[in-house]
Coordinates of C-alpha atoms in Angstrom, one line a residue:
X10 CA 97.4 80.5 95.0
X11 CA 99.0 83.7 93.7
X12 CA 97.8 87.2 93.0
X13 CA 97.3 89.0 89.7
X14 CA 98.4 92.5 89.1
X15 CA 97.0 94.0 85.9
X16 CA 99.3 96.8 84.5
X17 CA 103.0 97.6 84.7
X18 CA 103.0 101.4 84.9
X19 CA 103.8 103.5 88.0
X20 CA 100.9 102.1 90.0
X21 CA 101.4 98.4 89.0
X22 CA 105.1 98.4 89.7
X23 CA 104.4 100.0 93.2
X24 CA 102.0 97.1 93.8
X25 CA 104.5 94.5 92.6
X26 CA 107.2 96.0 95.0
X27 CA 104.8 96.0 97.9
X28 CA 103.6 92.3 97.3
X29 CA 107.1 91.1 97.0
X30 CA 108.2 92.9 100.2
X31 CA 105.2 91.2 101.9
X32 CA 106.1 87.9 100.6
X33 CA 103.0 87.4 98.5
X34 CA 103.3 85.3 95.3
X35 CA 102.1 87.3 92.2
X36 CA 102.3 87.8 88.5
X37 CA 101.9 91.1 86.5
X38 CA 100.1 91.1 83.2
X39 CA 101.0 94.1 80.9
X40 CA 99.7 94.5 77.3
X41 CA 102.5 96.8 76.1
X42 CA 106.0 95.5 75.1
X43 CA 107.7 97.2 78.0
X44 CA 106.9 98.6 81.5
X45 CA 106.1 102.2 82.1
X46 CA 102.5 102.9 81.3
X47 CA 101.7 106.2 79.7
X48 CA 105.3 107.2 80.1
X49 CA 106.6 104.8 77.7
X50 CA 106.7 106.1 74.2
X51 CA 104.5 103.9 72.0
X52 CA 106.1 102.0 69.2
X53 CA 105.1 102.3 65.5
X54 CA 101.5 101.2 65.1
X55 CA 100.5 101.7 68.8
X56 CA 98.2 104.3 70.2
X57 CA 99.1 106.0 73.5
X58 CA 99.1 109.3 75.3
X59 CA 103.0 109.5 75.6
X60 CA 103.7 112.3 73.1
X61 CA 107.4 113.3 72.7
X62 CA 107.0 116.7 74.6
X63 CA 105.4 115.1 77.7
X64 CA 107.1 116.1 80.9
X65 CA 106.3 115.6 84.6
X66 CA 104.0 118.3 86.1
X67 CA 104.9 116.9 89.5
X68 CA 108.5 117.3 90.9
X69 CA 110.8 114.2 90.8
X70 CA 111.2 114.0 94.6
X71 CA 107.7 113.2 95.2
X72 CA 107.0 111.4 91.9
X73 CA 109.9 108.9 92.3
X74 CA 109.3 105.9 94.7
X75 CA 110.2 106.5 98.3
X76 CA 112.7 103.6 98.5
X77 CA 114.3 104.2 95.1
X78 CA 114.5 108.0 94.3
X79 CA 114.8 109.3 90.8
X80 CA 118.5 110.0 89.9
X81 CA 120.0 113.3 91.1
X82 CA 121.0 113.9 87.4
X83 CA 117.4 114.3 86.5
X84 CA 115.8 117.9 86.3
X85 CA 113.0 118.7 88.7
X86 CA 110.6 117.9 86.0
X87 CA 111.9 115.1 83.9
X88 CA 110.8 114.4 80.3
X89 CA 108.7 111.3 79.6
X90 CA 111.8 109.2 78.3
X91 CA 113.5 109.8 81.6
X92 CA 110.6 108.7 83.6
X93 CA 110.0 105.6 81.4
X94 CA 113.8 104.8 82.0
X95 CA 113.5 105.2 85.6
X96 CA 110.3 103.0 85.9
X97 CA 112.2 100.2 84.1
X98 CA 115.2 100.7 86.4
X99 CA 112.9 100.6 89.3
X100 CA 111.5 97.3 88.2
X101 CA 114.8 95.8 87.9
X102 CA 115.9 97.3 91.3
X103 CA 112.8 95.8 93.1
X104 CA 113.4 92.5 91.4
X105 CA 110.0 92.1 89.9
X106 CA 110.9 91.9 86.1
X107 CA 110.6 88.1 86.3
X108 CA 107.1 88.4 87.5
X109 CA 105.9 90.6 84.6
X110 CA 104.5 89.1 81.5
X111 CA 104.7 91.6 78.6
X112 CA 102.5 91.8 75.5
X113 CA 99.7 90.1 77.4
X114 CA 96.1 91.4 77.2
X115 CA 93.7 90.7 79.8
X116 CA 90.4 89.7 78.4
X117 CA 88.2 88.9 81.4
X118 CA 88.3 88.8 85.2
X119 CA 85.6 86.8 86.8
X120 CA 84.9 85.5 90.3
X121 CA 84.3 81.8 90.5
X122 CA 82.0 79.8 92.9
X123 CA 85.1 79.0 95.0
X124 CA 85.8 82.6 95.8
X125 CA 89.0 82.8 93.6
X126 CA 89.3 84.9 90.5
X127 CA 89.6 83.5 87.0
X128 CA 91.7 85.7 84.6
X129 CA 91.6 85.0 80.8
X130 CA 94.5 86.6 79.0
X131 CA 96.0 86.5 75.5
X132 CA 99.7 86.9 74.5
X133 CA 101.2 88.5 71.4
X134 CA 101.1 85.2 69.5
X135 CA 97.3 84.9 70.2
X136 CA 97.6 82.1 72.7
X137 CA 94.9 82.3 75.4
X138 CA 95.6 81.4 79.0
X139 CA 93.1 80.8 81.8
X140 CA 94.4 81.0 85.3
X141 CA 92.9 81.2 88.8
X142 CA 94.2 83.8 91.3
X143 CA 93.3 84.3 95.0
X144 CA 93.0 88.1 94.4
X145 CA 93.3 90.7 91.6
X146 CA 94.8 94.2 91.7
X147 CA 93.8 96.4 88.9
X148 CA 96.6 99.0 88.2
X149 CA 95.8 99.9 84.6
X150 CA 95.1 103.6 85.0
X151 CA 92.0 105.6 84.1
X152 CA 93.1 107.1 80.7
X153 CA 91.7 104.3 78.8
X154 CA 89.1 105.3 76.2
X155 CA 89.5 108.6 74.3
X156 CA 86.6 110.9 74.4
X157 CA 85.7 112.6 71.1
X158 CA 82.8 115.1 70.8
X159 CA 79.9 114.4 68.6
X160 CA 80.7 115.2 64.9
X161 CA 80.7 118.9 64.3
X162 CA 78.6 120.5 61.7
X163 CA 80.5 120.4 58.5
X164 CA 82.7 117.5 59.5
X165 CA 81.8 115.6 56.3
X166 CA 83.1 118.6 54.2
X167 CA 86.3 119.3 56.2
X168 CA 89.4 118.7 54.1
X169 CA 91.9 118.5 57.1
X170 CA 92.7 115.8 59.5
X171 CA 90.7 115.3 62.8
X172 CA 92.4 113.3 65.5
X173 CA 92.5 112.8 69.4
X174 CA 95.5 113.6 71.6
X175 CA 96.0 109.9 71.8
X176 CA 97.1 110.0 68.2
X177 CA 99.5 112.9 68.7
X178 CA 103.2 112.1 68.8
X179 CA 105.3 115.2 67.8
X180 CA 104.9 118.9 66.8
X181 CA 107.4 118.3 63.9
X182 CA 104.7 116.1 62.2
X183 CA 102.7 119.4 61.7
X184 CA 105.5 121.7 60.6
X185 CA 104.3 124.4 58.3
X186 CA 100.5 123.3 58.9
X187 CA 97.7 125.2 60.5
X188 CA 96.3 123.4 63.6
X189 CA 93.4 124.0 66.0
X190 CA 93.7 122.3 69.4
X191 CA 90.4 121.9 71.3
X192 CA 90.5 121.9 75.1
X193 CA 92.4 123.4 78.1
X194 CA 93.5 120.6 80.1
X195 CA 97.0 119.3 80.5
X196 CA 97.3 117.6 77.1
X197 CA 95.8 120.5 75.3
X198 CA 98.1 123.2 76.7
X199 CA 101.1 120.9 76.3
X200 CA 100.2 120.0 72.7
X201 CA 99.5 123.6 71.8
X202 CA 102.7 124.8 73.2
X203 CA 104.6 122.1 71.4
X204 CA 102.8 122.7 68.1
X205 CA 103.5 126.5 68.3
X206 CA 107.2 125.8 67.7
X207 CA 106.6 124.1 64.3
X208 CA 103.2 124.7 63.0
X209 CA 102.5 127.7 60.6
X210 CA 99.6 128.7 63.1
X211 CA 98.3 127.2 66.3
X212 CA 94.9 128.0 67.6
X213 CA 93.6 126.9 71.0
X214 CA 89.7 126.5 71.2
X215 CA 88.4 126.8 74.6
X216 CA 84.9 126.1 75.5
X217 CA 85.1 126.4 79.4
X218 CA 87.5 128.3 81.4
X219 CA 89.9 126.3 83.8
X220 CA 92.2 127.5 86.4
X221 CA 95.8 127.6 85.0
X222 CA 98.5 127.1 87.7
X223 CA 102.3 127.2 87.3
X224 CA 104.3 124.4 88.3
X225 CA 105.8 126.4 91.2
X226 CA 104.6 129.1 93.5
X227 CA 106.9 131.1 95.6
X228 CA 109.8 128.9 94.3
X229 CA 108.1 125.7 95.6
X230 CA 106.8 122.9 93.4
X231 CA 103.1 122.7 93.7
X232 CA 103.1 119.2 95.2
X233 CA 105.5 120.3 97.9
X234 CA 102.9 123.1 98.8
X235 CA 100.2 120.3 98.8
X236 CA 102.0 118.3 101.6
X237 CA 103.3 121.3 103.6
X238 CA 101.9 121.4 107.2
X239 CA 101.0 125.0 106.9
X240 CA 98.9 124.3 103.8
X241 CA 97.1 121.2 105.1
X242 CA 96.3 123.2 108.3
X243 CA 94.2 125.6 106.2
X244 CA 90.5 125.1 105.5
X245 CA 89.4 124.7 101.9
X246 CA 88.1 128.4 101.8
X247 CA 91.6 129.6 103.1
X248 CA 93.4 127.5 100.6
X249 CA 91.3 128.9 97.8
X250 CA 91.8 132.4 98.9
X251 CA 95.6 131.9 99.2
X252 CA 96.0 130.3 95.7
X253 CA 93.7 132.7 93.9
X254 CA 95.6 135.8 95.3
X255 CA 98.9 134.1 94.4
X256 CA 97.8 133.4 90.9
X257 CA 96.5 137.1 90.6
X258 CA 100.0 138.2 91.5
X259 CA 101.8 135.7 89.3
X260 CA 99.8 136.0 86.0
X261 CA 96.9 138.4 86.4
X262 CA 93.5 137.5 85.0
X263 CA 93.2 134.8 82.4
X264 CA 90.8 137.0 80.4
X265 CA 93.9 139.3 79.9
X266 CA 95.2 136.4 77.8
X267 CA 92.1 136.0 75.7
X268 CA 90.9 132.9 77.7
X269 CA 87.5 132.6 79.4
X270 CA 87.6 133.0 83.2
X271 CA 86.7 129.9 85.1
X272 CA 83.0 129.7 86.1
X273 CA 83.9 127.9 89.4
X274 CA 86.3 128.4 92.3
X275 CA 89.7 126.8 92.3
X276 CA 89.8 123.2 93.5
X277 CA 86.0 122.7 92.5
X278 CA 87.4 121.1 89.3
X279 CA 90.7 119.7 88.0
X280 CA 93.3 122.5 87.5
X281 CA 95.7 122.8 84.5
X282 CA 99.3 122.9 85.4
X283 CA 101.5 124.7 82.8
X284 CA 104.4 127.0 82.8
X285 CA 104.3 127.5 79.1
X286 CA 100.8 128.2 77.6
X287 CA 100.4 131.7 78.8
X288 CA 103.8 132.6 77.6
X289 CA 103.2 131.1 74.3
X290 CA 99.9 133.1 73.9
X291 CA 101.7 136.3 75.0
X292 CA 104.4 135.6 72.3
X293 CA 101.6 135.0 69.6
X294 CA 102.7 131.5 69.1
X295 CA 99.2 130.3 70.3
X296 CA 96.0 132.2 69.5
X297 CA 93.0 131.6 71.8
X298 CA 89.6 131.2 70.4
X299 CA 86.1 130.2 71.7
X300 CA 84.4 126.8 71.0
X301 CA 84.0 125.6 67.5
X302 CA 80.7 126.1 65.9
X303 CA 81.3 124.2 62.6
X304 CA 83.9 123.1 60.1
X305 CA 83.8 124.5 56.6
X306 CA 86.0 122.9 53.9
X307 CA 89.4 124.2 54.8
X308 CA 88.2 126.4 57.7
X309 CA 87.2 126.3 61.4
X310 CA 84.4 128.6 62.3
X311 CA 84.1 129.6 66.1
X312 CA 81.1 130.7 68.1
X313 CA 82.2 134.3 68.1
X314 CA 81.7 134.4 64.3
X315 CA 85.6 134.4 63.5
X316 CA 87.3 131.7 61.4
X317 CA 90.8 130.4 60.7
X318 CA 92.1 128.2 57.9
X319 CA 93.0 124.8 59.2
X320 CA 94.8 121.7 58.1
X321 CA 94.1 119.7 61.4
X322 CA 92.0 119.6 64.5
X323 CA 93.4 118.0 67.5
X324 CA 90.8 117.1 70.2
X325 CA 92.3 117.0 73.7
X326 CA 89.1 116.2 75.2
X327 CA 90.2 113.7 77.7
X328 CA 89.3 110.0 78.4
X329 CA 86.6 108.0 80.0
X330 CA 87.3 105.2 82.5
X331 CA 86.5 101.8 81.0
X332 CA 87.2 98.2 82.4
X333 CA 85.6 95.8 79.9
X334 CA 87.4 93.0 81.4
X335 CA 85.7 93.4 84.9
X336 CA 82.3 92.4 86.1
X337 CA 79.6 94.7 85.0
X338 CA 79.1 97.8 87.3
X339 CA 82.6 97.6 88.7
X340 CA 84.2 99.9 89.8
X341 CA 81.8 102.4 88.2
X342 CA 78.4 102.3 89.9
X343 CA 75.0 103.1 88.4
X344 CA 75.3 106.8 89.1
X345 CA 78.6 106.8 87.0
X346 CA 80.8 107.3 90.0
X347 CA 83.7 105.1 91.0
X348 CA 82.5 103.2 94.1
X349 CA 85.6 101.9 96.1
X350 CA 86.1 101.7 99.8
X351 CA 89.0 104.0 100.6
X352 CA 89.3 104.3 96.8
X353 CA 90.8 100.8 96.6
X354 CA 88.5 98.0 97.6
X355 CA 85.4 96.7 95.7
X356 CA 83.0 95.9 98.5
X357 CA 80.8 93.7 96.3
X358 CA 83.6 91.8 94.8
X359 CA 85.8 90.3 97.5
X360 CA 89.4 89.9 96.5
X361 CA 89.3 92.7 93.9
X362 CA 91.4 95.9 94.6
X363 CA 92.4 99.0 92.7
X364 CA 95.7 100.9 92.8
X365 CA 96.1 104.2 91.3
X366 CA 92.4 105.0 90.5
X367 CA 92.7 108.5 92.3
X368 CA 93.4 112.0 91.2
X369 CA 95.3 114.3 93.6
X370 CA 96.3 117.8 93.3
X371 CA 100.0 116.9 93.3
X372 CA 102.0 113.7 92.9
X373 CA 100.2 110.4 93.0
X374 CA 103.2 108.2 93.8
X375 CA 103.1 108.4 97.6
X376 CA 99.4 107.6 97.5
X377 CA 99.8 104.4 95.3
X378 CA 102.7 103.2 97.4
X379 CA 100.5 103.5 100.4
X380 CA 97.6 101.8 98.6
X381 CA 99.9 99.0 97.6
X382 CA 101.2 98.4 101.1
X383 CA 97.7 98.2 102.3
X384 CA 96.7 95.8 99.6
X385 CA 99.8 93.6 100.2
X386 CA 98.8 93.4 103.8
X387 CA 95.3 92.4 103.0
X388 CA 96.6 89.8 100.6
X389 CA 99.0 88.3 103.2
X390 CA 96.3 88.3 105.8
X391 CA 97.9 90.9 108.1
X392 CA 95.0 93.5 107.5
X393 CA 91.3 92.8 107.4
X394 CA 88.5 94.6 106.0
X395 CA 85.3 95.7 107.7
X396 CA 81.8 94.4 106.8
X397 CA 80.4 95.2 103.3
X398 CA 77.8 97.5 105.0
X399 CA 80.5 99.5 106.7
X400 CA 82.4 99.9 103.4
X401 CA 79.3 100.9 101.7
X402 CA 78.6 103.6 104.2
X403 CA 82.2 104.9 103.8
X404 CA 81.8 105.2 100.0
X405 CA 78.4 106.9 100.3
X406 CA 79.9 109.5 102.7
X407 CA 83.0 110.1 100.5
X408 CA 80.9 110.5 97.4
X409 CA 78.6 113.0 99.1
X410 CA 81.6 115.0 100.1
X411 CA 83.1 115.0 96.7
X412 CA 79.7 116.0 95.1
X413 CA 79.5 119.0 97.4
X414 CA 83.0 120.3 96.3
X415 CA 83.2 119.0 92.7
X416 CA 79.7 118.2 91.5
X417 CA 78.3 114.9 90.1
X418 CA 80.9 114.1 87.5
X419 CA 82.6 110.7 86.9
X420 CA 86.2 112.3 87.2
X421 CA 85.4 113.9 90.5
X422 CA 84.6 110.6 92.2
X423 CA 88.4 109.6 92.2
X424 CA 89.6 113.2 93.4
X425 CA 91.4 113.1 96.7
X426 CA 93.3 115.5 98.9
X427 CA 97.0 114.2 99.3
X428 CA 97.6 114.7 103.1
X429 CA 94.3 113.6 104.5
X430 CA 94.0 110.6 102.1
X431 CA 97.5 109.5 102.9
X432 CA 96.7 109.7 106.6
X433 CA 93.6 107.4 106.0
X434 CA 95.7 104.9 104.2
X435 CA 98.4 104.9 106.8
X436 CA 95.8 104.4 109.4
X437 CA 94.6 101.3 107.6

């Protein structure tokens, strides 16, 4: 009986390559018309996070697969279309394209009495298929459902457009318009910088300060720093002091740019990687403002009492993890945290594995490759898992440690440190 991989983005393709190398029979189900995940530019009528200005925040050397690097002709931080073309080329090089069923949506994944998994899917023509697999690998990512705040006071009177980053495509669509971007994460700063070149006015509304880090420090890409021996030898406190001092030298205080200072130390929450946003603020292309208090016909009013005219509000307020096709409570437990042994194995659902459900400070590729090799060895019988109680104990210890550093938030439960986590997977 073969294995089913759900998703043909960076993680799903890594899993497919590892499974083929291990001699495991498998099929990949992908709902989009092409491989590439979030790097593939959505076609007309599709929603997706792949806006035109999207580039890698991690360098190509570590973001490309180890066995098939990105082309030398690519810049250090390729644009999304380059990454999408590379992922397609990798699928062809790995010889897995004939195992991928495109335009196929997974509707349900259930474990049957015999211990196998029944996967119900539907293709583009509406034809439903029910198939049994020995194991299932979920590699569909965690940017699934857009998070929108509760409707703001005055929303019913606002004359402009209100959208989520998922619906954003190109700054040219807003040429001559006045736009307010909400958020300070990766999408928010990318979109604000993009808009500032076309919009008549770009305002960045920020409720809470985040640490903004350039793509390079001391001439080194951040993910090169994250795996350097001198870095991994430091304690968390030493790493924090080092980066905070480096940032102070590189860009000064965020309050100097009109942004709120973070209320937490670095690495206690996700950081925002950007080379552009602070420059665009300094050049007047982006104007920082505090949180939105209300909307008023053709204006946006902020909590400091100021207001700006606005034709559109773009909420870059992130995504929530959702797996409606999986058994209830998996992989997200009752406390809202992802509960997986070594961030891969669902202990209460034998044969169900996850690849790519991690968030490192740095490139994720080496991690998903290591996860995929481990899963392939489990699937082939060359690796075994401990008892359920042992796996549960590891999950509890991991989540306790994460809560101590990041707090009890869902996104923190998938946070990993690159070098130590890679070492754990290699040990497995």
